[in-house]
Amino acid sequence: MSLSSVNVSRPMEVRHGDTSVMTGIFKRAVVGTVAVRRLNLDGDGQADLVNHGGESKAVYAYSLDHYDYWREALGRDDMPYGQFGENLTVAGLDEARLCIGDQLQIGDALFTISQPRVPCFKLGIRFADKRVPKMFALSLRTGFYLRVLKEGTLKAGDTVDVVAKGVGGLSIRSLFDAYLKPNDREALRLLARAIEIPELSPEWRGHIGERLARRPDLGR
């Protein structure tokens, strides 16, 4: 894999219907070396720190390979790097191969994959198309969030190397697909596996734990 673009933005106020919201989803590509901090990249920020940001969602990565799919699905060509609100646009990123807990070396910074991305209404704002969040989820082309294990620097053109595999061997795509099936027994069994993976974010661990608690028949 290789890092095609590094994208950042400060939160800004944008119109949404009859009101306005603060969002950091309007990422723009930057040139040169960017410092990786424990909670974000230099020059980046999140508006809603309840649902975005924090150690488990410090950096968001998305696949360059998905851009052609979305150009065709949405019938548009105006998709610069950062269109999905991602900090890192990565060529070769595949959610079906990469797993929770995998460690990625980019530049001299080290990351671990912590959870898939769940789209919110702000993705619809970014595209000026309210259909996009649901389409995004159903496509299973989610990208993923990264926790910073070692601060450092990175830049477009760096290689993205998997330097250690997660203990559970649970792919991002399989996990998100199971998450979309709250009444499916096999999906619930997979979610039960997920919460045993130490690198899974506390947010997802909590959501999954609540879901499993509502299904005491799991495994019968």
mmCIF file of C-alpha atoms in Angstrom:
data_model
loop_
_atom_site.group_PDB
_atom_site.id
_atom_site.type_symbol
_atom_site.label_atom_id
_atom_site.label_comp_id
_atom_site.label_asym_id
_atom_site.label_seq_id
_atom_site.Cartn_x
_atom_site.Cartn_y
_atom_site.Cartn_z
ATOM 1 C CA MET A 1 0.000 0.000 0.000
ATOM 2 C CA SER A 2 1.051 3.589 -0.480
ATOM 3 C CA LEU A 3 -0.052 6.927 0.901
ATOM 4 C CA SER A 4 -1.557 8.919 -1.954
ATOM 5 C CA SER A 5 -2.553 11.996 0.013
ATOM 6 C CA VAL A 6 -2.550 13.524 3.498
ATOM 7 C CA ASN A 7 -5.674 15.597 4.190
ATOM 8 C CA VAL A 8 -6.545 17.911 7.075
ATOM 9 C CA SER A 9 -8.988 20.644 8.040
ATOM 10 C CA ARG A 10 -10.010 22.733 10.975
ATOM 11 C CA PRO A 11 -13.686 22.600 11.974
ATOM 12 C CA MET A 12 -15.892 25.048 10.104
ATOM 13 C CA GLU A 13 -19.513 26.117 10.244
ATOM 14 C CA VAL A 14 -21.677 25.018 7.296
ATOM 15 C CA ARG A 15 -25.345 25.263 6.475
ATOM 16 C CA HIS A 16 -27.536 22.205 7.031
ATOM 17 C CA GLY A 17 -31.170 22.743 6.134
ATOM 18 C CA ASP A 18 -32.489 25.615 8.219
ATOM 19 C CA THR A 19 -29.618 25.570 10.660
ATOM 20 C CA SER A 20 -25.844 25.297 10.702
ATOM 21 C CA VAL A 21 -23.410 22.748 12.086
ATOM 22 C CA MET A 22 -19.720 22.632 12.864
ATOM 23 C CA THR A 23 -17.780 19.964 11.003
ATOM 24 C CA GLY A 24 -14.228 18.982 10.185
ATOM 25 C CA ILE A 25 -15.200 16.769 7.240
ATOM 26 C CA PHE A 26 -14.038 19.175 4.526
ATOM 27 C CA LYS A 27 -10.488 17.837 4.355
ATOM 28 C CA ARG A 28 -7.999 19.202 1.859
ATOM 29 C CA ALA A 29 -4.741 17.678 0.658
ATOM 30 C CA VAL A 30 -1.563 19.199 2.054
ATOM 31 C CA VAL A 31 1.934 19.168 0.608
ATOM 32 C CA GLY A 32 5.013 18.119 2.494
ATOM 33 C CA THR A 33 5.694 16.387 5.785
ATOM 34 C CA VAL A 34 2.934 16.297 8.399
ATOM 35 C CA ALA A 35 3.436 15.576 12.091
ATOM 36 C CA VAL A 36 1.397 12.767 13.660
ATOM 37 C CA ARG A 37 0.230 13.527 17.193
ATOM 38 C CA ARG A 38 -1.493 11.277 19.707
ATOM 39 C CA LEU A 39 -4.930 12.746 18.938
ATOM 40 C CA ASN A 40 -4.653 13.930 15.324
ATOM 41 C CA LEU A 41 -2.446 15.197 12.543
ATOM 42 C CA ASP A 42 -1.018 18.697 12.676
ATOM 43 C CA GLY A 43 -3.505 21.088 11.103
ATOM 44 C CA ASP A 44 -6.467 18.810 11.666
ATOM 45 C CA GLY A 45 -9.345 18.942 14.127
ATOM 46 C CA GLN A 46 -12.752 17.490 14.944
ATOM 47 C CA ALA A 47 -15.859 19.534 15.713
ATOM 48 C CA ASP A 48 -17.821 16.867 17.607
ATOM 49 C CA LEU A 49 -15.495 15.302 20.151
ATOM 50 C CA VAL A 50 -18.268 13.062 21.486
ATOM 51 C CA ASN A 51 -18.639 11.128 18.219
ATOM 52 C CA HIS A 52 -15.324 11.907 16.543
ATOM 53 C CA GLY A 53 -11.716 12.092 17.594
ATOM 54 C CA GLY A 54 -10.058 10.784 20.710
ATOM 55 C CA GLU A 55 -7.234 8.267 20.949
ATOM 56 C CA SER A 56 -9.143 5.469 19.193
ATOM 57 C CA LYS A 57 -10.192 7.727 16.304
ATOM 58 C CA ALA A 58 -7.172 9.968 15.995
ATOM 59 C CA VAL A 59 -6.682 9.403 12.248
ATOM 60 C CA TYR A 60 -9.067 8.169 9.556
ATOM 61 C CA ALA A 61 -7.851 6.197 6.515
ATOM 62 C CA TYR A 62 -9.804 5.523 3.316
ATOM 63 C CA SER A 63 -8.989 3.658 0.139
ATOM 64 C CA LEU A 64 -8.110 5.465 -3.058
ATOM 65 C CA ASP A 65 -9.323 2.313 -4.806
ATOM 66 C CA HIS A 66 -12.930 3.121 -3.801
ATOM 67 C CA TYR A 67 -12.998 6.478 -5.539
ATOM 68 C CA ASP A 68 -13.827 4.995 -8.957
ATOM 69 C CA TYR A 69 -16.729 3.037 -7.423
ATOM 70 C CA TRP A 70 -18.222 6.227 -6.002
ATOM 71 C CA ARG A 71 -17.684 8.222 -9.179
ATOM 72 C CA GLU A 72 -19.781 5.651 -11.028
ATOM 73 C CA ALA A 73 -22.352 5.097 -8.256
ATOM 74 C CA LEU A 74 -22.993 8.823 -7.823
ATOM 75 C CA GLY A 75 -22.356 9.907 -11.414
ATOM 76 C CA ARG A 76 -19.824 12.584 -10.524
ATOM 77 C CA ASP A 77 -16.187 13.339 -11.113
ATOM 78 C CA ASP A 78 -15.579 16.103 -8.566
ATOM 79 C CA MET A 79 -13.865 13.959 -5.936
ATOM 80 C CA PRO A 80 -10.559 15.403 -4.770
ATOM 81 C CA TYR A 81 -8.495 13.659 -2.123
ATOM 82 C CA GLY A 82 -10.170 13.927 1.278
ATOM 83 C CA GLN A 83 -13.675 13.729 -0.213
ATOM 84 C CA PHE A 84 -14.751 11.194 2.407
ATOM 85 C CA GLY A 85 -13.312 13.181 5.293
ATOM 86 C CA GLU A 86 -10.273 10.937 5.428
ATOM 87 C CA ASN A 87 -6.911 12.067 6.731
ATOM 88 C CA LEU A 88 -5.046 9.409 4.778
ATOM 89 C CA THR A 89 -5.992 8.411 1.235
ATOM 90 C CA VAL A 90 -4.296 5.032 0.764
ATOM 91 C CA ALA A 91 -3.832 3.185 -2.520
ATOM 92 C CA GLY A 92 -4.306 -0.563 -2.074
ATOM 93 C CA LEU A 93 -6.246 -0.331 1.196
ATOM 94 C CA ASP A 94 -8.660 -3.285 1.351
ATOM 95 C CA GLU A 95 -11.087 -3.680 4.254
ATOM 96 C CA ALA A 96 -11.484 -7.370 3.419
ATOM 97 C CA ARG A 97 -7.787 -8.011 4.167
ATOM 98 C CA LEU A 98 -6.953 -5.543 6.917
ATOM 99 C CA CYS A 99 -8.037 -6.443 10.438
ATOM 100 C CA ILE A 100 -8.762 -4.914 13.800
ATOM 101 C CA GLY A 101 -5.455 -4.678 15.651
ATOM 102 C CA ASP A 102 -3.238 -4.693 12.561
ATOM 103 C CA GLN A 103 -0.306 -2.321 12.996
ATOM 104 C CA LEU A 104 0.600 0.005 10.142
ATOM 105 C CA GLN A 105 3.922 1.796 9.697
ATOM 106 C CA ILE A 106 3.646 5.007 7.680
ATOM 107 C CA GLY A 107 6.691 7.220 7.562
ATOM 108 C CA ASP A 108 8.170 6.932 11.028
ATOM 109 C CA ALA A 109 4.757 6.870 12.734
ATOM 110 C CA LEU A 110 3.099 3.670 13.937
ATOM 111 C CA PHE A 111 -0.655 3.043 14.084
ATOM 112 C CA THR A 112 -3.097 0.284 14.981
ATOM 113 C CA ILE A 113 -6.516 -0.229 13.401
ATOM 114 C CA SER A 114 -9.218 0.347 16.022
ATOM 115 C CA GLN A 115 -12.638 0.287 14.285
ATOM 116 C CA PRO A 116 -14.542 0.747 11.029
ATOM 117 C CA ARG A 117 -16.051 4.136 10.235
ATOM 118 C CA VAL A 118 -19.798 4.507 10.806
ATOM 119 C CA PRO A 119 -21.076 7.296 8.527
ATOM 120 C CA CYS A 120 -23.134 10.145 9.939
ATOM 121 C CA PHE A 121 -25.245 12.846 8.295
ATOM 122 C CA LYS A 122 -22.180 15.031 7.805
ATOM 123 C CA LEU A 123 -20.997 12.751 5.010
ATOM 124 C CA GLY A 124 -24.223 13.709 3.232
ATOM 125 C CA ILE A 125 -23.359 17.371 3.783
ATOM 126 C CA ARG A 126 -19.911 16.823 2.282
ATOM 127 C CA PHE A 127 -21.443 15.343 -0.856
ATOM 128 C CA ALA A 128 -24.521 17.600 -0.852
ATOM 129 C CA ASP A 129 -26.460 14.336 -1.163
ATOM 130 C CA LYS A 130 -28.411 12.922 1.775
ATOM 131 C CA ARG A 131 -28.392 9.432 0.238
ATOM 132 C CA VAL A 132 -24.666 9.015 0.697
ATOM 133 C CA PRO A 133 -24.449 7.925 4.375
ATOM 134 C CA LYS A 134 -26.755 4.935 3.812
ATOM 135 C CA MET A 135 -25.077 4.058 0.511
ATOM 136 C CA PHE A 136 -21.701 4.292 2.195
ATOM 137 C CA ALA A 137 -22.676 1.870 4.959
ATOM 138 C CA LEU A 138 -24.284 -0.672 2.647
ATOM 139 C CA SER A 139 -21.274 -0.634 0.313
ATOM 140 C CA LEU A 140 -19.031 -1.901 3.169
ATOM 141 C CA ARG A 141 -16.393 0.506 1.834
ATOM 142 C CA THR A 142 -15.932 2.094 5.228
ATOM 143 C CA GLY A 143 -12.241 2.714 5.691
ATOM 144 C CA PHE A 144 -11.121 2.643 9.315
ATOM 145 C CA TYR A 145 -9.882 4.646 12.243
ATOM 146 C CA LEU A 146 -6.364 4.441 13.612
ATOM 147 C CA ARG A 147 -4.909 4.789 17.079
ATOM 148 C CA VAL A 148 -1.427 6.327 17.184
ATOM 149 C CA LEU A 149 1.075 3.983 18.824
ATOM 150 C CA LYS A 150 4.139 6.075 17.997
ATOM 151 C CA GLU A 151 4.119 9.726 17.040
ATOM 152 C CA GLY A 152 6.187 10.743 14.056
ATOM 153 C CA THR A 153 5.862 12.256 10.601
ATOM 154 C CA LEU A 154 4.488 11.134 7.246
ATOM 155 C CA LYS A 155 3.930 12.485 3.762
ATOM 156 C CA ALA A 156 2.243 11.588 0.498
ATOM 157 C CA GLY A 157 4.262 8.936 -1.308
ATOM 158 C CA ASP A 158 5.210 7.001 1.834
ATOM 159 C CA THR A 159 4.688 3.261 1.833
ATOM 160 C CA VAL A 160 2.037 1.841 4.171
ATOM 161 C CA ASP A 161 3.335 -1.403 5.657
ATOM 162 C CA VAL A 162 1.526 -3.936 7.837
ATOM 163 C CA VAL A 163 4.192 -4.648 10.449
ATOM 164 C CA ALA A 164 2.074 -6.799 12.793
ATOM 165 C CA LYS A 165 -1.263 -8.599 12.471
ATOM 166 C CA GLY A 166 -4.126 -8.291 14.926
ATOM 167 C CA VAL A 167 -4.628 -11.289 17.207
ATOM 168 C CA GLY A 168 -8.227 -11.897 16.196
ATOM 169 C CA GLY A 169 -7.771 -12.022 12.427
ATOM 170 C CA LEU A 170 -11.100 -10.196 12.070
ATOM 171 C CA SER A 171 -11.304 -8.061 8.948
ATOM 172 C CA ILE A 172 -12.806 -4.593 8.944
ATOM 173 C CA ARG A 173 -15.306 -5.593 6.276
ATOM 174 C CA SER A 174 -16.463 -8.727 8.132
ATOM 175 C CA LEU A 175 -16.886 -6.770 11.342
ATOM 176 C CA PHE A 176 -18.902 -3.983 9.738
ATOM 177 C CA ASP A 177 -21.049 -6.447 7.798
ATOM 178 C CA ALA A 178 -21.878 -8.238 11.067
ATOM 179 C CA TYR A 179 -22.638 -4.908 12.723
ATOM 180 C CA LEU A 180 -25.333 -4.274 10.106
ATOM 181 C CA LYS A 181 -27.137 -7.537 11.014
ATOM 182 C CA PRO A 182 -28.426 -7.134 14.592
ATOM 183 C CA ASN A 183 -30.733 -10.165 14.398
ATOM 184 C CA ASP A 184 -28.402 -12.600 12.663
ATOM 185 C CA ARG A 185 -27.014 -15.350 14.905
ATOM 186 C CA GLU A 186 -23.761 -15.809 12.990
ATOM 187 C CA ALA A 187 -23.211 -12.067 12.952
ATOM 188 C CA LEU A 188 -23.671 -11.944 16.714
ATOM 189 C CA ARG A 189 -21.133 -14.719 17.152
ATOM 190 C CA LEU A 190 -18.650 -12.734 15.096
ATOM 191 C CA LEU A 191 -19.328 -9.648 17.231
ATOM 192 C CA ALA A 192 -18.669 -11.752 20.324
ATOM 193 C CA ARG A 193 -15.254 -12.552 18.835
ATOM 194 C CA ALA A 194 -14.644 -8.884 18.168
ATOM 195 C CA ILE A 195 -14.898 -7.758 21.786
ATOM 196 C CA GLU A 196 -12.095 -10.170 22.688
ATOM 197 C CA ILE A 197 -9.678 -8.203 20.491
ATOM 198 C CA PRO A 198 -7.825 -5.785 22.774
ATOM 199 C CA GLU A 199 -7.293 -3.104 20.104
ATOM 200 C CA LEU A 200 -11.021 -2.709 19.373
ATOM 201 C CA SER A 201 -12.081 0.810 20.336
ATOM 202 C CA PRO A 202 -13.987 1.304 23.616
ATOM 203 C CA GLU A 203 -16.868 2.824 21.640
ATOM 204 C CA TRP A 204 -17.381 -0.279 19.535
ATOM 205 C CA ARG A 205 -16.762 -2.559 22.501
ATOM 206 C CA GLY A 206 -19.571 -0.796 24.345
ATOM 207 C CA HIS A 207 -22.024 -0.896 21.434
ATOM 208 C CA ILE A 208 -21.340 -4.565 20.785
ATOM 209 C CA GLY A 209 -21.586 -5.444 24.472
ATOM 210 C CA GLU A 210 -25.016 -3.817 24.677
ATOM 211 C CA ARG A 211 -26.194 -5.687 21.602
ATOM 212 C CA LEU A 212 -24.987 -9.035 22.934
ATOM 213 C CA ALA A 213 -26.623 -8.365 26.293
ATOM 214 C CA ARG A 214 -29.958 -8.113 24.510
ATOM 215 C CA ARG A 215 -29.371 -11.584 23.000
ATOM 216 C CA PRO A 216 -28.796 -14.011 25.897
ATOM 217 C CA ASP A 217 -29.559 -16.876 23.512
ATOM 218 C CA LEU A 218 -26.296 -16.214 21.651
ATOM 219 C CA GLY A 219 -24.470 -19.444 20.940
ATOM 220 C CA ARG A 220 -27.381 -21.739 21.656
#
